[in-house]
Amino acid sequence: GLSDSEWTLEHLARDVGGVDALMSLDESALPDEGFDWSGIPEDIRPAVEAMLEQCDGCADALFDVEHRTAMRRFLARAARTDPKVFARKGSPVRGAAAVAWAITTGNQTAGVWSAEMTARDLLAHFGVTGSVSDRAGTLMRAAGIPTGRATSSVELGDPGLLVSARRRSLMQSRDKTLAEG
């Protein structure tokens, strides 16, 4: 079986897509990045545009440039990889709330016990009530992020979707675990 420290490292690695990624993490801020429209089909652009506008508004009002970039990357990846998810008649506001929920939960900046913001407060920004975890799950699968693990946490599995504070926290946990060995 795995030792405690090996188990902890495996667990941490799921947030960044593997042990190699965990070992090579850095804590530089995500850049201020425009939305990448390449490979996104013409017919879903209005739906994606509507969600993008809402996501940007949320990041600007409640978070920062890093969160905005992470949301843009996540949204673009989902739209590029599984466009049919955006062809459905879903509310773009609810969709944007689901993107924001996935990114902030995965970064532990909202909706987790250690965060200052609750999921309810986040969703209130969008005027959305209830849970968006189903919609978030659909979008995560569209973006190629594994879901359905028996945890309530969101594991984004990609350092490019993690803000610097989250990566720093993972690095601290990693280093503490390695020191305990």
PDB file of C-alpha atoms in Angstrom:
ATOM      1  CA  GLY A   1       0.000   0.000   0.000  1.00  0.00           C
ATOM      2  CA  LEU A   2       0.915   3.651  -0.196  1.00  0.00           C
ATOM      3  CA  SER A   3       2.576   5.360   2.728  1.00  0.00           C
ATOM      4  CA  ASP A   4       0.818   8.388   4.187  1.00  0.00           C
ATOM      5  CA  SER A   5       3.150  10.753   2.372  1.00  0.00           C
ATOM      6  CA  GLU A   6       2.764   8.917  -0.965  1.00  0.00           C
ATOM      7  CA  TRP A   7      -1.017   9.011  -0.576  1.00  0.00           C
ATOM      8  CA  THR A   8      -0.927  12.736   0.190  1.00  0.00           C
ATOM      9  CA  LEU A   9       1.261  13.445  -2.856  1.00  0.00           C
ATOM     10  CA  GLU A  10      -1.066  11.411  -5.101  1.00  0.00           C
ATOM     11  CA  HIS A  11      -4.005  13.392  -3.742  1.00  0.00           C
ATOM     12  CA  LEU A  12      -2.257  16.738  -4.311  1.00  0.00           C
ATOM     13  CA  ALA A  13      -1.193  15.636  -7.799  1.00  0.00           C
ATOM     14  CA  ARG A  14      -4.829  15.212  -8.886  1.00  0.00           C
ATOM     15  CA  ASP A  15      -5.284  18.987  -8.708  1.00  0.00           C
ATOM     16  CA  VAL A  16      -2.518  19.568 -11.236  1.00  0.00           C
ATOM     17  CA  GLY A  17      -2.725  16.523 -13.501  1.00  0.00           C
ATOM     18  CA  GLY A  18       0.002  14.307 -12.082  1.00  0.00           C
ATOM     19  CA  VAL A  19       3.037  13.992  -9.853  1.00  0.00           C
ATOM     20  CA  ASP A  20       5.414  15.463 -12.460  1.00  0.00           C
ATOM     21  CA  ALA A  21       3.261  18.578 -12.710  1.00  0.00           C
ATOM     22  CA  LEU A  22       3.140  18.759  -8.904  1.00  0.00           C
ATOM     23  CA  MET A  23       6.934  18.596  -8.689  1.00  0.00           C
ATOM     24  CA  SER A  24       7.425  21.326 -11.285  1.00  0.00           C
ATOM     25  CA  LEU A  25       4.765  23.801 -10.101  1.00  0.00           C
ATOM     26  CA  ASP A  26       5.619  27.456  -9.921  1.00  0.00           C
ATOM     27  CA  GLU A  27       3.764  30.311  -8.269  1.00  0.00           C
ATOM     28  CA  SER A  28       3.868  32.931 -11.015  1.00  0.00           C
ATOM     29  CA  ALA A  29       0.572  34.724 -11.579  1.00  0.00           C
ATOM     30  CA  LEU A  30      -1.633  33.644 -14.472  1.00  0.00           C
ATOM     31  CA  PRO A  31      -1.227  36.237 -17.249  1.00  0.00           C
ATOM     32  CA  ASP A  32      -3.870  38.738 -18.315  1.00  0.00           C
ATOM     33  CA  GLU A  33      -4.961  36.764 -21.335  1.00  0.00           C
ATOM     34  CA  GLY A  34      -7.582  37.405 -23.963  1.00  0.00           C
ATOM     35  CA  PHE A  35     -10.156  34.763 -24.846  1.00  0.00           C
ATOM     36  CA  ASP A  36      -8.830  32.281 -27.404  1.00  0.00           C
ATOM     37  CA  TRP A  37     -11.485  31.802 -30.093  1.00  0.00           C
ATOM     38  CA  SER A  38      -9.406  29.406 -32.204  1.00  0.00           C
ATOM     39  CA  GLY A  39     -11.175  26.156 -33.006  1.00  0.00           C
ATOM     40  CA  ILE A  40     -14.504  27.303 -31.585  1.00  0.00           C
ATOM     41  CA  PRO A  41     -17.283  26.727 -34.141  1.00  0.00           C
ATOM     42  CA  GLU A  42     -19.063  29.775 -35.538  1.00  0.00           C
ATOM     43  CA  ASP A  43     -22.558  28.564 -34.596  1.00  0.00           C
ATOM     44  CA  ILE A  44     -21.910  28.438 -30.837  1.00  0.00           C
ATOM     45  CA  ARG A  45     -20.006  31.733 -30.637  1.00  0.00           C
ATOM     46  CA  PRO A  46     -23.019  33.784 -29.501  1.00  0.00           C
ATOM     47  CA  ALA A  47     -23.657  31.345 -26.615  1.00  0.00           C
ATOM     48  CA  VAL A  48     -19.976  31.325 -25.645  1.00  0.00           C
ATOM     49  CA  GLU A  49     -19.803  35.121 -25.956  1.00  0.00           C
ATOM     50  CA  ALA A  50     -22.777  35.513 -23.605  1.00  0.00           C
ATOM     51  CA  MET A  51     -21.138  33.248 -21.008  1.00  0.00           C
ATOM     52  CA  LEU A  52     -17.770  34.939 -21.437  1.00  0.00           C
ATOM     53  CA  GLU A  53     -19.249  38.368 -20.757  1.00  0.00           C
ATOM     54  CA  GLN A  54     -20.830  37.073 -17.525  1.00  0.00           C
ATOM     55  CA  CYS A  55     -17.631  35.283 -16.423  1.00  0.00           C
ATOM     56  CA  ASP A  56     -15.515  38.379 -17.044  1.00  0.00           C
ATOM     57  CA  GLY A  57     -17.994  40.495 -15.107  1.00  0.00           C
ATOM     58  CA  CYS A  58     -17.823  38.110 -12.155  1.00  0.00           C
ATOM     59  CA  ALA A  59     -14.018  37.953 -12.134  1.00  0.00           C
ATOM     60  CA  ASP A  60     -13.777  41.738 -12.350  1.00  0.00           C
ATOM     61  CA  ALA A  61     -16.364  42.332  -9.617  1.00  0.00           C
ATOM     62  CA  LEU A  62     -15.375  39.624  -7.124  1.00  0.00           C
ATOM     63  CA  PHE A  63     -11.925  38.280  -7.947  1.00  0.00           C
ATOM     64  CA  ASP A  64      -9.008  39.292 -10.160  1.00  0.00           C
ATOM     65  CA  VAL A  65      -7.246  38.949 -13.501  1.00  0.00           C
ATOM     66  CA  GLU A  66      -5.945  35.475 -12.635  1.00  0.00           C
ATOM     67  CA  HIS A  67      -9.458  34.172 -12.059  1.00  0.00           C
ATOM     68  CA  ARG A  68     -10.612  35.850 -15.257  1.00  0.00           C
ATOM     69  CA  THR A  69      -7.871  34.116 -17.244  1.00  0.00           C
ATOM     70  CA  ALA A  70      -8.627  30.748 -15.617  1.00  0.00           C
ATOM     71  CA  MET A  71     -12.344  31.102 -16.419  1.00  0.00           C
ATOM     72  CA  ARG A  72     -11.567  32.109 -20.020  1.00  0.00           C
ATOM     73  CA  ARG A  73      -9.233  29.136 -20.499  1.00  0.00           C
ATOM     74  CA  PHE A  74     -11.778  26.726 -19.026  1.00  0.00           C
ATOM     75  CA  LEU A  75     -14.641  28.107 -21.127  1.00  0.00           C
ATOM     76  CA  ALA A  76     -12.572  28.058 -24.336  1.00  0.00           C
ATOM     77  CA  ARG A  77     -11.431  24.487 -23.732  1.00  0.00           C
ATOM     78  CA  ALA A  78     -14.973  23.265 -23.108  1.00  0.00           C
ATOM     79  CA  ALA A  79     -16.306  25.070 -26.206  1.00  0.00           C
ATOM     80  CA  ARG A  80     -13.491  23.777 -28.413  1.00  0.00           C
ATOM     81  CA  THR A  81     -13.621  20.184 -27.162  1.00  0.00           C
ATOM     82  CA  ASP A  82     -17.371  19.604 -26.909  1.00  0.00           C
ATOM     83  CA  PRO A  83     -19.263  22.339 -28.788  1.00  0.00           C
ATOM     84  CA  LYS A  84     -22.597  20.528 -28.605  1.00  0.00           C
ATOM     85  CA  VAL A  85     -22.811  21.382 -24.906  1.00  0.00           C
ATOM     86  CA  PHE A  86     -23.122  25.024 -26.008  1.00  0.00           C
ATOM     87  CA  ALA A  87     -25.663  24.293 -28.737  1.00  0.00           C
ATOM     88  CA  ARG A  88     -28.271  23.369 -26.119  1.00  0.00           C
ATOM     89  CA  LYS A  89     -30.798  25.857 -24.850  1.00  0.00           C
ATOM     90  CA  GLY A  90     -29.201  26.442 -21.484  1.00  0.00           C
ATOM     91  CA  SER A  91     -29.186  29.791 -19.725  1.00  0.00           C
ATOM     92  CA  PRO A  92     -25.858  31.522 -20.446  1.00  0.00           C
ATOM     93  CA  VAL A  93     -26.001  33.178 -17.026  1.00  0.00           C
ATOM     94  CA  ARG A  94     -26.368  29.792 -15.336  1.00  0.00           C
ATOM     95  CA  GLY A  95     -23.587  28.451 -17.556  1.00  0.00           C
ATOM     96  CA  ALA A  96     -21.301  31.303 -16.565  1.00  0.00           C
ATOM     97  CA  ALA A  97     -22.159  30.751 -12.904  1.00  0.00           C
ATOM     98  CA  ALA A  98     -21.180  27.095 -13.361  1.00  0.00           C
ATOM     99  CA  VAL A  99     -17.827  28.087 -14.900  1.00  0.00           C
ATOM    100  CA  ALA A 100     -17.176  30.528 -12.056  1.00  0.00           C
ATOM    101  CA  TRP A 101     -18.217  27.903  -9.490  1.00  0.00           C
ATOM    102  CA  ALA A 102     -15.901  25.251 -10.956  1.00  0.00           C
ATOM    103  CA  ILE A 103     -12.916  27.613 -11.158  1.00  0.00           C
ATOM    104  CA  THR A 104     -13.373  29.189  -7.722  1.00  0.00           C
ATOM    105  CA  THR A 105     -14.097  25.847  -6.035  1.00  0.00           C
ATOM    106  CA  GLY A 106     -11.108  24.235  -7.735  1.00  0.00           C
ATOM    107  CA  ASN A 107      -8.959  27.147  -6.620  1.00  0.00           C
ATOM    108  CA  GLN A 108     -10.545  27.121  -3.146  1.00  0.00           C
ATOM    109  CA  THR A 109     -11.377  30.827  -3.446  1.00  0.00           C
ATOM    110  CA  ALA A 110     -15.107  30.283  -2.941  1.00  0.00           C
ATOM    111  CA  GLY A 111     -17.432  27.554  -1.785  1.00  0.00           C
ATOM    112  CA  VAL A 112     -14.979  25.683   0.426  1.00  0.00           C
ATOM    113  CA  TRP A 113     -14.666  25.983   4.187  1.00  0.00           C
ATOM    114  CA  SER A 114     -11.346  27.820   3.964  1.00  0.00           C
ATOM    115  CA  ALA A 115     -12.615  30.485   1.553  1.00  0.00           C
ATOM    116  CA  GLU A 116     -14.017  33.856   2.551  1.00  0.00           C
ATOM    117  CA  MET A 117     -16.792  33.585  -0.038  1.00  0.00           C
ATOM    118  CA  THR A 118     -19.582  31.033   0.047  1.00  0.00           C
ATOM    119  CA  ALA A 119     -20.921  29.350  -3.078  1.00  0.00           C
ATOM    120  CA  ARG A 120     -24.252  31.050  -2.371  1.00  0.00           C
ATOM    121  CA  ASP A 121     -22.614  34.500  -2.412  1.00  0.00           C
ATOM    122  CA  LEU A 122     -20.842  33.648  -5.658  1.00  0.00           C
ATOM    123  CA  LEU A 123     -24.070  32.511  -7.320  1.00  0.00           C
ATOM    124  CA  ALA A 124     -25.915  35.552  -5.967  1.00  0.00           C
ATOM    125  CA  HIS A 125     -23.632  37.685  -8.140  1.00  0.00           C
ATOM    126  CA  PHE A 126     -25.260  36.001 -11.155  1.00  0.00           C
ATOM    127  CA  GLY A 127     -28.738  36.110  -9.623  1.00  0.00           C
ATOM    128  CA  VAL A 128     -28.702  32.305  -9.627  1.00  0.00           C
ATOM    129  CA  THR A 129     -30.171  30.197  -6.829  1.00  0.00           C
ATOM    130  CA  GLY A 130     -29.813  26.508  -6.119  1.00  0.00           C
ATOM    131  CA  SER A 131     -26.840  24.435  -7.200  1.00  0.00           C
ATOM    132  CA  VAL A 132     -24.929  24.666 -10.461  1.00  0.00           C
ATOM    133  CA  SER A 133     -22.804  21.581  -9.803  1.00  0.00           C
ATOM    134  CA  ASP A 134     -24.620  19.522 -12.467  1.00  0.00           C
ATOM    135  CA  ARG A 135     -24.021  22.165 -15.109  1.00  0.00           C
ATOM    136  CA  ALA A 136     -20.432  22.557 -13.891  1.00  0.00           C
ATOM    137  CA  GLY A 137     -19.940  18.791 -14.190  1.00  0.00           C
ATOM    138  CA  THR A 138     -21.157  18.889 -17.804  1.00  0.00           C
ATOM    139  CA  LEU A 139     -18.764  21.740 -18.598  1.00  0.00           C
ATOM    140  CA  MET A 140     -15.861  20.049 -16.795  1.00  0.00           C
ATOM    141  CA  ARG A 141     -16.392  16.849 -18.765  1.00  0.00           C
ATOM    142  CA  ALA A 142     -16.591  18.962 -21.943  1.00  0.00           C
ATOM    143  CA  ALA A 143     -13.219  20.480 -20.994  1.00  0.00           C
ATOM    144  CA  GLY A 144     -11.751  17.016 -20.452  1.00  0.00           C
ATOM    145  CA  ILE A 145     -11.564  17.318 -16.669  1.00  0.00           C
ATOM    146  CA  PRO A 146     -12.370  14.071 -14.855  1.00  0.00           C
ATOM    147  CA  THR A 147     -15.419  14.282 -12.595  1.00  0.00           C
ATOM    148  CA  GLY A 148     -17.297  11.792 -10.508  1.00  0.00           C
ATOM    149  CA  ARG A 149     -14.639  11.095  -7.932  1.00  0.00           C
ATOM    150  CA  ALA A 150     -16.166  10.522  -4.549  1.00  0.00           C
ATOM    151  CA  THR A 151     -15.150  13.918  -3.243  1.00  0.00           C
ATOM    152  CA  SER A 152     -17.041  17.141  -2.939  1.00  0.00           C
ATOM    153  CA  SER A 153     -13.947  19.011  -4.102  1.00  0.00           C
ATOM    154  CA  VAL A 154     -13.307  20.076  -7.671  1.00  0.00           C
ATOM    155  CA  GLU A 155      -9.970  18.873  -9.038  1.00  0.00           C
ATOM    156  CA  LEU A 156      -9.194  20.937 -12.132  1.00  0.00           C
ATOM    157  CA  GLY A 157      -6.181  18.796 -13.023  1.00  0.00           C
ATOM    158  CA  ASP A 158      -4.290  21.572 -14.794  1.00  0.00           C
ATOM    159  CA  PRO A 159      -1.897  24.174 -13.334  1.00  0.00           C
ATOM    160  CA  GLY A 160      -3.023  26.527 -16.125  1.00  0.00           C
ATOM    161  CA  LEU A 161      -6.426  26.763 -14.458  1.00  0.00           C
ATOM    162  CA  LEU A 162      -4.998  27.410 -10.993  1.00  0.00           C
ATOM    163  CA  VAL A 163      -4.311  30.894  -9.657  1.00  0.00           C
ATOM    164  CA  SER A 164      -0.932  31.549  -8.057  1.00  0.00           C
ATOM    165  CA  ALA A 165      -2.278  31.428  -4.485  1.00  0.00           C
ATOM    166  CA  ARG A 166      -3.697  27.930  -5.074  1.00  0.00           C
ATOM    167  CA  ARG A 167      -0.468  26.686  -6.651  1.00  0.00           C
ATOM    168  CA  ARG A 168       1.538  28.197  -3.781  1.00  0.00           C
ATOM    169  CA  SER A 169      -0.677  26.367  -1.292  1.00  0.00           C
ATOM    170  CA  LEU A 170      -0.208  23.066  -3.179  1.00  0.00           C
ATOM    171  CA  MET A 171       3.559  23.624  -3.250  1.00  0.00           C
ATOM    172  CA  GLN A 172       3.598  24.225   0.508  1.00  0.00           C
ATOM    173  CA  SER A 173       1.604  21.028   1.119  1.00  0.00           C
ATOM    174  CA  ARG A 174       3.896  19.126  -1.260  1.00  0.00           C
ATOM    175  CA  ASP A 175       7.069  20.379   0.429  1.00  0.00           C
ATOM    176  CA  LYS A 176       5.719  19.685   3.922  1.00  0.00           C
ATOM    177  CA  THR A 177       4.768  16.158   2.837  1.00  0.00           C
ATOM    178  CA  LEU A 178       8.182  15.509   1.264  1.00  0.00           C
ATOM    179  CA  ALA A 179       9.936  16.800   4.394  1.00  0.00           C
ATOM    180  CA  GLU A 180       7.887  14.391   6.524  1.00  0.00           C
ATOM    181  CA  GLY A 181       8.689  11.635   3.977  1.00  0.00           C
TER     182      GLY A 181
END
